[in-house]
Amino acid sequence: SLQDKNALHLYSVNGKYLCSETLKEEVSDMCVTGEHIVMGSLQGFLSIRDLYSLNLIISPLAMRLPIHCISVTKEYSHILVGLEDGKLIIVGVGKPAEV
């Protein structure tokens, strides 16, 4: 049934439908940063997608608990992830040498 499906839809500034992507998990929070969408799910996955194509940039990262909130630092160097149990996970962005 359609009630069990989640999707992300992309529209232009003028309201023109551009594309959509069916999601396997239920989105709990998202943040648009530059050319990326950072999303957290109730199933505990952190995903980063391209803003224009909605394609995954990397494989979703498992946080093992539902994600309640997401934030990206001003320099785009770290992603802050708030989990259901109150923990704050900090994920470095970039190559290991840069992090």
XYZ file of N, CA and C in Angstrom:
297
model
N 0.841 -1.183 0.000
C 0.000 0.000 0.000
C 0.883 1.242 0.000
N 0.357 2.349 -0.419
C 1.111 3.587 -0.489
C 1.437 4.140 0.889
N 0.698 3.742 1.920
C 0.955 4.253 3.262
C 2.296 3.767 3.807
N 2.796 2.655 3.331
C 4.042 2.088 3.827
C 5.264 2.584 3.067
N 5.074 3.463 2.084
C 6.179 3.925 1.257
C 6.532 5.368 1.604
N 7.826 5.660 1.555
C 8.326 7.009 1.773
C 9.069 7.444 0.527
N 8.953 8.709 0.185
C 9.618 9.209 -1.009
C 10.113 10.624 -0.772
N 11.149 10.976 -1.509
C 11.711 12.313 -1.499
C 11.455 12.896 -2.876
N 10.793 14.039 -2.937
C 10.450 14.669 -4.205
C 11.234 15.967 -4.362
N 11.683 16.243 -5.573
C 12.466 17.442 -5.860
C 11.696 18.313 -6.852
N 11.534 19.587 -6.475
C 10.859 20.569 -7.320
C 11.792 21.755 -7.553
N 11.612 22.437 -8.663
C 12.402 23.642 -8.928
C 11.842 24.794 -8.098
N 12.535 25.920 -8.111
C 12.072 27.097 -7.385
C 10.709 27.551 -7.914
N 10.464 27.317 -9.193
C 9.194 27.709 -9.820
C 8.086 26.680 -9.632
N 8.369 25.588 -8.934
C 7.350 24.582 -8.672
C 7.274 23.470 -9.701
N 8.226 23.398 -10.611
C 8.234 22.335 -11.612
C 8.787 21.063 -10.988
N 8.091 19.951 -11.186
C 8.533 18.652 -10.681
C 9.766 18.209 -11.441
N 10.846 17.861 -10.709
C 12.095 17.448 -11.341
C 12.339 15.946 -11.242
N 12.230 15.385 -10.039
C 12.445 13.950 -9.873
C 12.013 13.520 -8.479
N 12.033 12.220 -8.247
C 11.724 11.691 -6.919
C 12.530 10.420 -6.692
N 12.669 10.064 -5.426
C 13.412 8.864 -5.040
C 12.628 8.173 -3.930
N 12.352 6.888 -4.112
C 11.677 6.107 -3.081
C 12.684 5.754 -1.998
N 12.277 5.925 -0.747
C 13.163 5.679 0.386
C 12.739 4.425 1.122
N 13.709 3.680 1.633
C 13.423 2.462 2.380
C 13.150 2.753 3.844
N 13.588 3.914 4.328
C 13.406 4.240 5.727
C 12.563 5.509 5.897
N 12.120 5.748 7.113
C 11.288 6.904 7.432
C 12.184 8.048 7.897
N 12.170 9.163 7.170
C 13.034 10.302 7.466
C 12.546 11.003 8.732
N 13.481 11.241 9.674
C 13.138 11.944 10.904
C 13.647 13.383 10.898
N 14.734 13.661 10.160
C 15.256 15.019 10.045
C 16.119 15.100 8.798
N 16.199 16.302 8.234
C 17.055 16.510 7.073
C 17.599 17.926 7.096
N 18.719 18.088 6.418
C 19.401 19.375 6.369
C 19.953 19.546 4.959
N 19.665 20.682 4.333
C 20.205 20.967 3.003
C 21.434 21.844 3.183
N 22.567 21.392 2.670
C 23.819 22.133 2.788
C 24.492 22.190 1.433
N 24.585 23.356 0.881
C 25.225 23.503 -0.430
C 24.523 22.666 -1.478
N 25.207 21.674 -2.007
C 24.657 20.821 -3.063
C 24.304 19.434 -2.552
N 24.100 19.290 -1.227
C 23.811 17.983 -0.643
C 22.611 18.050 0.306
N 21.965 16.905 0.461
C 20.902 16.724 1.450
C 21.414 15.690 2.445
N 21.455 16.063 3.717
C 21.866 15.134 4.766
C 20.598 14.709 5.490
N 20.343 13.405 5.559
C 19.093 12.899 6.129
C 19.365 11.870 7.215
N 18.522 11.905 8.252
C 18.548 10.902 9.301
C 17.214 10.193 9.343
N 17.209 8.921 9.728
C 15.970 8.156 9.715
C 15.665 7.559 11.084
N 14.416 7.177 11.250
C 13.996 6.507 12.477
C 14.583 5.110 12.570
N 15.058 4.571 11.470
C 15.697 3.259 11.459
C 17.192 3.374 11.809
N 17.691 4.600 12.023
C 19.064 4.799 12.464
C 20.097 4.946 11.370
N 19.704 5.384 10.185
C 20.654 5.542 9.085
C 20.877 7.011 8.770
N 22.140 7.382 8.556
C 22.529 8.713 8.128
C 22.882 8.629 6.651
N 22.183 9.413 5.814
C 22.376 9.364 4.365
C 22.745 10.745 3.847
N 23.594 10.765 2.825
C 23.942 12.008 2.146
C 23.607 11.823 0.676
N 22.779 12.734 0.149
C 22.327 12.651 -1.244
C 22.690 13.923 -1.994
N 22.834 13.791 -3.312
C 23.046 14.933 -4.180
C 21.740 15.717 -4.280
N 21.807 17.031 -4.154
C 20.597 17.854 -4.153
C 19.880 17.848 -5.490
N 20.602 17.703 -6.588
C 19.991 17.835 -7.901
C 19.511 16.524 -8.511
N 20.131 15.407 -8.136
C 19.709 14.119 -8.693
C 19.068 13.202 -7.654
N 19.233 13.517 -6.361
C 18.755 12.727 -5.229
C 19.480 11.384 -5.104
N 20.570 11.189 -5.839
C 21.356 9.959 -5.738
C 22.169 9.961 -4.450
N 22.380 8.771 -3.883
C 23.217 8.643 -2.698
C 24.663 8.964 -3.046
N 25.315 9.758 -2.206
C 26.725 10.087 -2.396
C 27.593 8.975 -1.808
N 27.204 8.483 -0.628
C 27.892 7.373 0.034
C 26.838 6.397 0.536
N 27.246 5.200 0.887
C 26.317 4.248 1.492
C 25.853 4.795 2.835
N 24.584 4.580 3.195
C 24.086 5.091 4.486
C 24.904 4.543 5.657
N 25.171 5.414 6.620
C 25.910 5.031 7.824
C 24.919 4.600 8.899
N 25.138 3.440 9.500
C 24.242 2.917 10.526
C 24.622 3.508 11.882
N 23.673 4.141 12.548
C 23.890 4.704 13.878
C 23.315 3.801 14.974
N 22.604 2.773 14.592
C 22.047 1.745 15.480
C 20.880 2.203 16.345
N 20.583 3.474 16.390
C 19.441 4.007 17.131
C 18.740 5.028 16.253
N 17.454 5.285 16.492
C 16.757 6.306 15.708
C 17.438 7.670 15.831
N 17.531 8.356 14.710
C 18.127 9.692 14.672
C 17.013 10.710 14.879
N 17.223 11.634 15.817
C 16.214 12.650 16.101
C 16.524 13.992 15.462
N 17.803 14.345 15.320
C 18.123 15.627 14.696
C 19.488 15.573 14.022
N 19.646 16.465 13.032
C 20.868 16.531 12.229
C 21.242 18.009 12.097
N 22.525 18.283 12.149
C 23.023 19.632 11.891
C 24.396 19.509 11.244
N 24.727 20.487 10.419
C 26.030 20.506 9.754
C 26.738 21.783 10.188
N 28.030 21.678 10.521
C 28.776 22.848 10.955
C 28.913 23.861 9.824
N 29.187 25.099 10.208
C 29.249 26.201 9.250
C 30.307 25.971 8.169
N 31.396 25.326 8.538
C 32.474 25.058 7.577
C 32.236 23.778 6.784
N 31.125 23.089 7.008
C 30.798 21.811 6.362
C 31.828 20.733 6.673
N 32.478 20.816 7.821
C 33.525 19.858 8.161
C 33.009 18.688 8.993
N 31.886 18.872 9.684
C 31.344 17.821 10.541
C 29.819 17.808 10.483
N 29.262 16.607 10.686
C 27.809 16.434 10.800
C 27.527 16.042 12.247
N 26.616 16.759 12.884
C 26.223 16.471 14.261
C 24.917 15.698 14.223
N 24.892 14.538 14.879
C 23.728 13.650 14.836
C 23.246 13.390 16.259
N 22.018 13.784 16.552
C 21.418 13.524 17.853
C 20.605 12.242 17.812
N 20.911 11.298 18.714
C 20.228 10.004 18.733
C 19.133 9.962 19.791
N 18.302 8.942 19.707
C 17.160 8.779 20.598
C 17.564 8.691 22.070
N 18.724 8.092 22.351
C 19.139 7.912 23.743
C 19.849 9.139 24.319
N 19.903 10.246 23.560
C 20.517 11.472 24.040
C 21.967 11.652 23.644
N 22.561 10.676 22.982
C 23.952 10.788 22.568
C 24.078 11.718 21.367
N 25.206 12.413 21.305
C 25.538 13.254 20.167
C 26.716 12.611 19.445
N 26.510 12.240 18.199
C 27.550 11.629 17.383
C 28.077 12.706 16.432
N 29.394 12.830 16.355
C 30.017 13.797 15.457
C 30.711 13.010 14.353
N 30.306 13.260 13.114
C 30.844 12.557 11.956
C 31.690 13.534 11.154
N 32.961 13.208 10.954
C 33.845 14.035 10.153
C 33.536 13.882 8.676
N 33.610 14.983 7.940
C 33.320 14.976 6.507
C 34.629 15.203 5.765
N 34.859 14.444 4.715
C 36.058 14.619 3.922
C 36.966 13.410 3.990
N 38.142 13.565 3.467
C 39.128 12.492 3.452
C 39.688 12.336 4.865
N 40.118 11.131 5.243
C 40.639 10.909 6.600
C 41.743 11.882 7.006
N 42.619 12.285 6.095
C 43.688 13.215 6.422
C 43.141 14.603 6.763
N 41.998 14.970 6.136
C 41.389 16.272 6.389
C 40.641 16.305 7.707
N 40.094 15.167 8.115
C 39.305 15.082 9.346
C 40.253 15.027 10.514
